[in-house]
XYZ file of C-alpha atoms in Angstrom:
328
model
C -4.516 -1.089 15.130
C -5.052 -1.274 18.845
C -4.407 -4.943 19.554
C -2.666 -8.078 18.331
C -6.093 -9.498 17.559
C -6.653 -6.659 15.077
C -3.310 -7.045 13.398
C -3.564 -10.832 13.175
C -6.448 -10.334 10.772
C -4.116 -8.470 8.396
C -0.798 -10.258 8.950
C -1.527 -13.537 10.773
C 1.866 -15.193 10.311
C 4.005 -12.211 11.307
C 1.765 -11.385 14.245
C 1.931 -14.976 15.479
C 5.717 -15.019 15.293
C 6.035 -11.777 17.254
C 3.527 -12.698 19.945
C 5.264 -16.062 20.351
C 8.509 -14.238 21.069
C 6.916 -12.803 24.232
C 5.377 -16.094 25.295
C 8.770 -17.790 24.955
C 10.708 -14.766 26.249
C 12.803 -14.695 23.078
C 12.556 -11.155 21.759
C 15.334 -10.741 19.175
C 17.697 -7.805 19.183
C 16.884 -6.870 15.556
C 13.994 -7.375 13.115
C 13.607 -6.531 9.440
C 9.986 -5.862 8.453
C 9.726 -6.340 4.668
C 6.520 -5.559 2.767
C 4.708 -3.172 0.466
C 3.524 0.212 1.664
C 0.260 -0.060 3.560
C 0.684 -3.649 4.734
C 0.916 -2.696 8.408
C 4.674 -2.502 9.080
C 4.555 0.778 10.993
C 1.441 -0.187 12.962
C 2.962 -3.516 13.958
C 6.264 -1.967 14.985
C 4.397 0.483 17.227
C 2.352 -2.311 18.789
C 5.482 -4.419 19.257
C 7.185 -1.505 21.032
C 4.179 -1.183 23.330
C 4.396 -4.880 24.167
C 8.075 -4.448 25.016
C 7.570 -1.460 27.322
C 4.116 -2.083 28.807
C 4.399 -3.245 32.417
C 0.739 -4.267 32.522
C 0.659 -6.464 29.420
C -0.969 -9.892 29.457
C 1.316 -12.257 27.561
C 1.977 -10.153 24.437
C -1.055 -7.845 24.660
C -0.256 -4.321 25.923
C -2.828 -2.664 28.166
C -3.073 0.497 25.979
C -3.846 2.560 29.104
C -0.591 2.792 31.047
C 1.889 5.660 30.898
C 4.214 3.743 28.546
C 1.477 2.864 26.052
C 0.101 6.398 25.961
C 3.540 7.975 25.557
C 4.245 5.688 22.614
C 0.933 6.733 21.041
C 1.840 10.399 21.488
C 5.378 9.877 20.155
C 6.956 10.990 23.411
C 8.381 7.815 24.923
C 11.997 8.665 25.866
C 13.312 5.140 25.228
C 11.651 4.633 21.826
C 13.527 6.293 18.964
C 12.257 6.697 15.394
C 14.623 7.344 12.482
C 13.211 8.425 9.104
C 14.852 9.756 5.924
C 16.020 13.331 6.165
C 15.250 14.512 2.659
C 15.975 11.680 0.231
C 18.015 9.478 2.544
C 18.929 8.416 6.070
C 22.323 9.917 6.764
C 25.310 8.826 8.809
C 24.760 11.687 11.266
C 21.294 10.339 12.108
C 22.722 6.931 13.021
C 25.503 8.569 15.043
C 22.893 10.562 16.955
C 20.955 7.348 17.561
C 24.065 5.641 18.909
C 24.722 8.595 21.171
C 21.201 8.315 22.606
C 21.821 4.656 23.366
C 24.896 5.387 25.446
C 22.603 6.948 28.051
C 20.779 4.867 30.630
C 17.111 4.318 29.807
C 14.934 6.954 31.424
C 11.932 4.700 32.051
C 13.631 1.285 32.211
C 16.784 -0.458 31.051
C 15.197 -1.228 27.690
C 15.605 0.782 24.515
C 13.920 0.367 21.126
C 14.643 2.036 17.818
C 12.621 1.874 14.606
C 14.178 2.823 11.262
C 11.577 3.702 8.619
C 12.538 3.175 4.946
C 15.744 1.484 6.038
C 16.671 0.803 2.387
C 17.244 4.549 1.994
C 20.276 4.648 4.273
C 23.390 6.032 2.668
C 26.383 3.680 2.467
C 28.012 5.457 5.410
C 24.814 5.272 7.474
C 24.385 1.563 6.688
C 27.979 0.789 7.695
C 27.584 2.747 10.919
C 24.348 0.857 11.714
C 26.121 -2.430 10.983
C 28.663 -1.691 13.708
C 25.782 -0.920 16.036
C 24.109 -4.263 15.235
C 27.350 -6.211 15.636
C 27.431 -5.412 19.337
C 23.809 -5.916 20.382
C 22.680 -5.241 23.917
C 20.199 -7.661 25.416
C 18.187 -4.622 26.430
C 18.016 -3.173 22.888
C 15.551 -4.031 20.128
C 15.803 -2.699 16.586
C 13.097 -2.734 13.922
C 14.032 -1.895 10.345
C 11.084 -1.181 8.042
C 11.483 -1.480 4.282
C 9.645 -2.055 1.016
C 12.842 -3.308 -0.593
C 14.988 -5.531 1.606
C 17.286 -6.371 -1.314
C 18.640 -2.819 -1.169
C 19.848 -3.357 2.406
C 23.361 -4.645 3.051
C 23.522 -8.449 3.262
C 25.521 -8.093 6.472
C 22.682 -6.079 8.025
C 19.999 -8.476 6.822
C 21.904 -11.445 8.222
C 21.798 -9.878 11.697
C 18.041 -9.354 11.641
C 15.096 -11.683 11.893
C 13.310 -11.195 8.560
C 9.520 -10.924 8.721
C 7.711 -10.782 5.362
C 4.451 -8.820 5.314
C 1.992 -10.204 2.773
C -0.150 -8.058 0.427
C -3.579 -7.421 1.887
C -6.532 -9.474 0.658
C -8.738 -7.321 -1.661
C -11.864 -8.245 0.313
C -10.122 -7.160 3.509
C -9.104 -3.835 1.915
C -12.694 -3.334 0.796
C -13.986 -4.025 4.303
C -11.429 -1.679 5.865
C -12.404 1.114 3.474
C -16.120 0.633 4.107
C -15.432 0.710 7.858
C -13.904 4.153 7.311
C -17.044 5.399 5.586
C -16.065 4.814 1.943
C -19.078 3.899 -0.190
C -19.383 0.249 -1.238
C -19.022 1.093 -4.931
C -15.865 3.167 -4.386
C -14.436 0.583 -1.981
C -14.835 -2.113 -4.648
C -13.007 -0.020 -7.235
C -10.192 0.976 -4.872
C -9.676 -2.578 -3.593
C -9.520 -3.788 -7.195
C -6.891 -1.178 -8.085
C -4.573 -1.735 -5.121
C -4.186 -4.000 -2.107
C -2.281 -1.215 -0.389
C -4.662 0.247 2.189
C -2.818 3.558 2.541
C -2.704 4.029 -1.219
C -6.425 3.250 -1.446
C -7.151 5.800 1.294
C -5.075 8.445 -0.495
C -6.885 7.816 -3.787
C -10.254 8.028 -2.058
C -9.334 11.397 -0.523
C -8.078 12.751 -3.852
C -10.570 15.011 -5.643
C -8.836 14.108 -8.900
C -9.656 10.415 -8.467
C -13.303 11.171 -7.714
C -13.741 12.154 -11.376
C -11.913 9.144 -12.838
C -14.867 6.784 -12.475
C -17.186 9.413 -13.976
C -14.924 9.886 -17.012
C -14.650 6.126 -17.610
C -18.461 5.791 -17.591
C -18.735 8.803 -19.904
C -16.207 7.268 -22.304
C -18.204 4.015 -22.385
C -21.351 6.046 -23.073
C -19.660 7.802 -25.977
C -18.404 4.501 -27.420
C -21.913 3.031 -27.146
C -24.029 5.936 -28.354
C -21.820 8.519 -30.102
C -18.785 6.667 -31.505
C -18.090 9.447 -33.991
C -17.399 11.763 -31.046
C -14.882 9.425 -29.421
C -11.747 11.316 -30.447
C -13.372 14.613 -29.508
C -14.111 13.271 -26.037
C -10.533 12.029 -25.632
C -8.993 15.361 -26.580
C -11.374 17.710 -24.788
C -12.366 15.791 -21.641
C -10.214 12.708 -21.064
C -6.673 13.982 -21.664
C -7.083 17.301 -19.767
C -7.867 15.228 -16.655
C -5.056 12.693 -17.084
C -2.135 15.087 -17.392
C 0.540 12.737 -16.036
C 1.439 9.273 -17.291
C 0.812 7.677 -13.900
C -2.639 9.263 -13.783
C -3.389 7.893 -17.247
C -2.326 4.424 -16.078
C -4.906 4.653 -13.278
C -7.570 5.741 -15.776
C -6.770 2.758 -17.984
C -6.871 0.453 -14.934
C -10.411 1.638 -14.148
C -11.377 1.204 -17.811
C -10.129 -2.385 -17.577
C -12.390 -2.941 -14.571
C -15.362 -1.978 -16.745
C -14.536 -4.626 -19.354
C -13.857 -7.165 -16.596
C -17.403 -6.425 -15.414
C -18.696 -7.093 -18.906
C -17.050 -10.518 -18.941
C -18.413 -11.248 -15.459
C -21.855 -10.338 -16.784
C -21.482 -12.945 -19.520
C -20.352 -15.519 -16.936
C -23.196 -14.582 -14.562
C -20.735 -13.694 -11.792
C -22.785 -10.857 -10.370
C -20.917 -10.680 -7.058
C -17.645 -10.007 -8.873
C -19.000 -6.960 -10.720
C -17.376 -3.675 -9.629
C -19.661 -1.119 -11.289
C -22.820 -2.452 -9.647
C -24.752 0.777 -10.206
C -24.199 0.765 -13.970
C -26.395 -2.254 -14.809
C -28.390 -0.432 -17.490
C -25.256 0.666 -19.322
C -23.750 -2.801 -18.893
C -26.864 -4.426 -20.399
C -26.514 -2.048 -23.326
C -22.803 -2.865 -23.639
C -23.543 -6.594 -23.880
C -25.321 -5.838 -27.155
C -22.275 -3.906 -28.389
C -19.370 -6.122 -27.254
C -19.414 -9.910 -27.327
C -17.579 -11.843 -24.636
C -14.735 -12.381 -27.103
C -14.530 -8.711 -28.093
C -14.645 -7.684 -24.415
C -11.639 -9.936 -23.771
C -9.935 -8.437 -26.834
C -10.635 -4.958 -25.423
C -8.754 -5.907 -22.259
C -5.766 -6.902 -24.390
C -5.944 -3.577 -26.237
C -5.976 -1.638 -22.959
C -2.987 -3.627 -21.666
C -1.129 -2.795 -24.886
C -1.980 0.889 -24.382
C -0.560 0.705 -20.841
C 2.664 -0.797 -22.203
C 2.961 2.015 -24.741
C 2.508 4.618 -22.009
C 5.386 2.981 -20.112
C 7.455 3.104 -23.306
C 6.942 6.889 -23.495
C 4.729 6.829 -26.577
C 2.776 10.099 -26.757
C -0.213 9.646 -24.396
C -2.751 11.391 -26.640
C -1.787 9.229 -29.616
C -2.085 6.105 -27.462
C -5.579 7.052 -26.280
C -6.748 8.045 -29.753
C -5.598 4.708 -31.171
C -7.196 2.782 -28.293
C -10.498 4.630 -28.739
C -10.607 3.794 -32.456
C -9.819 0.156 -31.679
C -12.556 -0.094 -29.039
C -15.079 1.331 -31.496
C -14.578 -1.509 -34.003
């Protein structure tokens, strides 16, 4: 995201609060960015750092062309320090090294900024060391702590930060973002319905495994409509070999739910809400097979199957039972 205008479309409240801090010359010494993965925390922290260092900015908007802006983009700004988990956690030694860096005079200016990614993954020793760092803030230092789980961060650390809550992205916005990146409209609709996490949607779209999920769901519907006696055979020989992990099976069931949601939307004449737009012929056929009430019941059956998967019931048994239930 190259500008505050861009990021305001995704996180209007947070962006407004941060840009106001420049207009009022009240940049805090520490911020805690709380929000799900893919909601723009890292992008906003980078843009905020640019606004702090850029000598050519207009109000809060960095120029994007100066030496400071370009060095931040390349990850080479000497007064901007990133800290990320080393292995499974952020360790005390990493915070000590950060503190050591901050004892030196800024190379480009008197300002220094540090950004801690996945701050909830600090060890107890690292968190206590950071707390001491935050207790003696310099007016020339700005900290940004990024987390998906602020409750796992020490209360004493949270109390010293300005908390900014990043909201889940609007599904329509996720769909638009995906289409802007070249994702087909049909795939963008499915991905935006599965997750409002843009990064997660992008990862699914790039995954060859996910590319076959939609195809298998349509094939399963075709079997249930035209060859119900082959349902269990399909589950054992085509469905289960593709969904080898429980989390993968959950995604498959989520896409199957989207199909039955489409069926209900067909009954309600909500054409714009339909995800599988290209499957009209099969959907018209399905209307003759499942009533609106039985389609709603099918959604309940799929939700029950998802609960059983979470309860470690054998996945194949869960899918076999669900298939028999959907055939009735």
